Amino acid sequence: MPRRLIRELAKRIFGEDSIRIVNSMDIIGDIAIIKAEEIEPEKLNLFGEKLLEELKYIKVVLRQTTPVEGEYRLRRFQHIAGEDRRETLYKEHGVKIKVDVERVYFTPRLSTERKRIMQLVKEGEAICNMFAGAGPYSILIAKYRKPQIIHSIDINKYAIDYHLENNYLNKVEDKIVLYRGDAAKMVEKYINGCVDRVLMPLPEKALDYLEYALEASRDEGYLHVYLHIPYAETWKEALTKGKEMVIQKLEGRCDILEAKAHKVREVGPRIMQVCVDTRVKKKK
Ligand SMILES: C[S@@+](CC[C@H](N)C(=O)[O-])C[C@H]1O[C@@H](n2cnc3c(N)ncnc32)[C@H](O)[C@@H]1O
């Protein structure tokens, strides 16, 4: 992402206060999403227009007006410049993801993490993605790792609609089964004890749903548990804390053969997103 360009542009329009006013930008397909203070609309529009001039592949500029919130992890936007739409086609690692950024959670900031998880998968594995969104993890795995099957769950109707369309766009429809509903209920009903690997990319619920991830797993399996962990001094504390939280939650329910916390990204001041990669063996 052309960070320097954004900073220079913001400085030209907003002067020395620019860093305070425009503090970050994501590009999803041809949509640019800026996080900026609520200031005179004319100035924001001017910033949006300049952005469209400089980055020809951007067709829509939006300003994020709420944090990511609610059960579906959604955010709302204000239109700043260009076409007034929310749907776009995003590409990463050779995979196409069509998504409405206001109706379905999506972030390009997990691109490296998605690739990391994909590379851990072995041929023939059965997988459960408990919080699948529009499908970026599941489709990447389906495309490159020859899994036996991927069970993708999401509670948001729009996420499942886009996931279905994305399965066809990427020609992986025969590898992925979709479930719309609560992950705990879907696992209990349909995905009991039959997968080698469970993905839990929802830090707000992962710990509470860990027992269902275990339920989905075969006698031995991998669980990838995402958490947001505050830390005081160094981010390494977040790794230790995350690993301890997962071990504590699983203790007594299974043997923990391996548990390794992986740094994913900073999600706030002294808050780290971590993924605890865990290998478990169920108790008989
Ligand atoms: C942080 S998003 C991750 C989406 C996707 N894995 C990605 O990386 O783009 C979490 C997803 O979990 C879904 N979700 C929230 N609660 C759920 C539940 N109880 N059961 C299943 N899905 C749920 C939300 O709708 C959202 O799409």
Coordinates of N, CA and C and ligand atoms in Angstrom, one line a residue, residues 71-73 104-107 110 114 129-134 136-137 153-156 159 181-184 201-203 205 209, ligand 1:
E71 N -22.2 -8.8 16.3 CA -22.0 -10.2 16.1 C -21.3 -10.5 14.7
Y72 N -21.7 -9.7 13.7 CA -21.2 -10.0 12.4 C -19.8 -9.3 12.1
R73 N -19.3 -8.6 13.1 CA -18.0 -7.8 13.0 C -18.0 -6.9 11.8
V104 N -20.3 -7.7 5.1 CA -19.5 -8.8 5.5 C -18.1 -8.4 6.0
Y105 N -17.6 -9.0 7.0 CA -16.3 -8.6 7.6 C -15.3 -9.0 6.5
F106 N -14.3 -8.1 6.2 CA -13.2 -8.5 5.4 C -12.0 -7.6 5.7
T107 N -10.8 -8.1 5.9 CA -9.6 -7.3 6.0 C -8.5 -7.8 5.2
L110 N -4.9 -9.6 6.9 CA -4.7 -11.0 7.4 C -4.1 -11.8 6.2
R114 N -3.2 -15.7 6.4 CA -4.0 -16.7 5.7 C -3.1 -17.7 4.9
N129 N -13.8 -24.5 9.3 CA -13.6 -23.1 9.5 C -14.8 -22.5 10.2
M130 N -14.7 -22.3 11.5 CA -15.9 -22.0 12.3 C -16.5 -20.6 12.0
F131 N -15.6 -19.7 11.6 CA -16.0 -18.3 11.4 C -15.5 -17.8 10.0
A132 N -16.1 -18.3 8.9 CA -15.5 -18.2 7.6 C -15.6 -16.9 6.8
G133 N -16.6 -16.1 7.2 CA -16.8 -14.8 6.4 C -17.1 -15.2 4.9
A134 N -16.5 -14.4 4.0 CA -16.8 -14.6 2.6 C -15.8 -15.7 2.0
P136 N -12.1 -16.3 2.6 CA -10.7 -16.1 2.2 C -9.8 -17.3 2.7
Y137 N -9.9 -17.8 3.9 CA -9.1 -18.9 4.4 C -9.5 -20.2 3.7
I153 N -18.4 -22.3 8.1 CA -19.6 -21.8 8.8 C -19.5 -20.3 9.0
D154 N -20.7 -19.7 8.8 CA -20.8 -18.3 9.3 C -22.3 -18.0 9.6
I155 N -22.5 -17.1 10.6 CA -23.8 -16.8 11.0 C -24.5 -15.7 10.2
N156 N -23.6 -15.0 9.5 CA -24.1 -13.9 8.6 C -24.5 -14.4 7.3
A159 N -22.4 -13.2 4.4 CA -21.1 -13.9 4.3 C -21.2 -15.2 3.5
G181 N -25.2 -20.4 10.2 CA -25.7 -20.5 11.5 C -24.6 -20.4 12.6
D182 N -25.0 -20.6 13.8 CA -24.0 -20.5 14.9 C -23.0 -21.7 14.8
A183 N -21.8 -21.4 14.9 CA -20.7 -22.4 14.8 C -20.9 -23.6 15.8
A184 N -21.3 -23.3 17.0 CA -21.4 -24.3 18.0 C -22.5 -25.3 17.6
P201 N -11.1 -18.0 13.4 CA -10.6 -16.6 13.2 C -11.6 -15.6 13.7
L202 N -12.0 -15.7 14.9 CA -12.9 -14.7 15.6 C -12.4 -14.5 17.0
P203 N -11.5 -13.6 17.2 CA -10.8 -13.4 18.6 C -11.8 -13.2 19.7
K205 N -14.7 -14.6 20.2 CA -15.4 -15.8 20.6 C -14.6 -17.0 20.7
Y209 N -15.7 -20.8 22.3 CA -16.1 -21.9 21.3 C -15.1 -23.0 21.2
Ligands
LIG1 C1 -13.5 -11.6 12.2 S1 -14.6 -12.3 11.0 C2 -13.6 -13.4 10.1 C3 -14.1 -13.7 8.7 C4 -13.1 -14.4 7.8 N1 -12.5 -15.6 8.4 C5 -12.0 -13.5 7.3 O1 -10.8 -13.7 7.7 O2 -12.3 -12.6 6.5 C6 -15.6 -13.4 12.0 C7 -16.8 -14.0 11.3 O3 -17.5 -14.8 12.2 C8 -18.9 -14.7 12.0 N2 -19.6 -15.1 13.3 C9 -19.8 -14.4 14.4 N3 -20.4 -15.1 15.4 C10 -20.5 -16.4 14.8 C11 -21.0 -17.6 15.3 N4 -21.5 -17.7 16.6 N5 -21.0 -18.7 14.5 C12 -20.5 -18.6 13.3 N6 -20.1 -17.4 12.7 C13 -20.0 -16.4 13.5 C14 -19.1 -13.2 11.6 O4 -20.3 -13.1 10.9 C15 -17.9 -13.0 10.8 O5 -18.1 -13.1 9.4

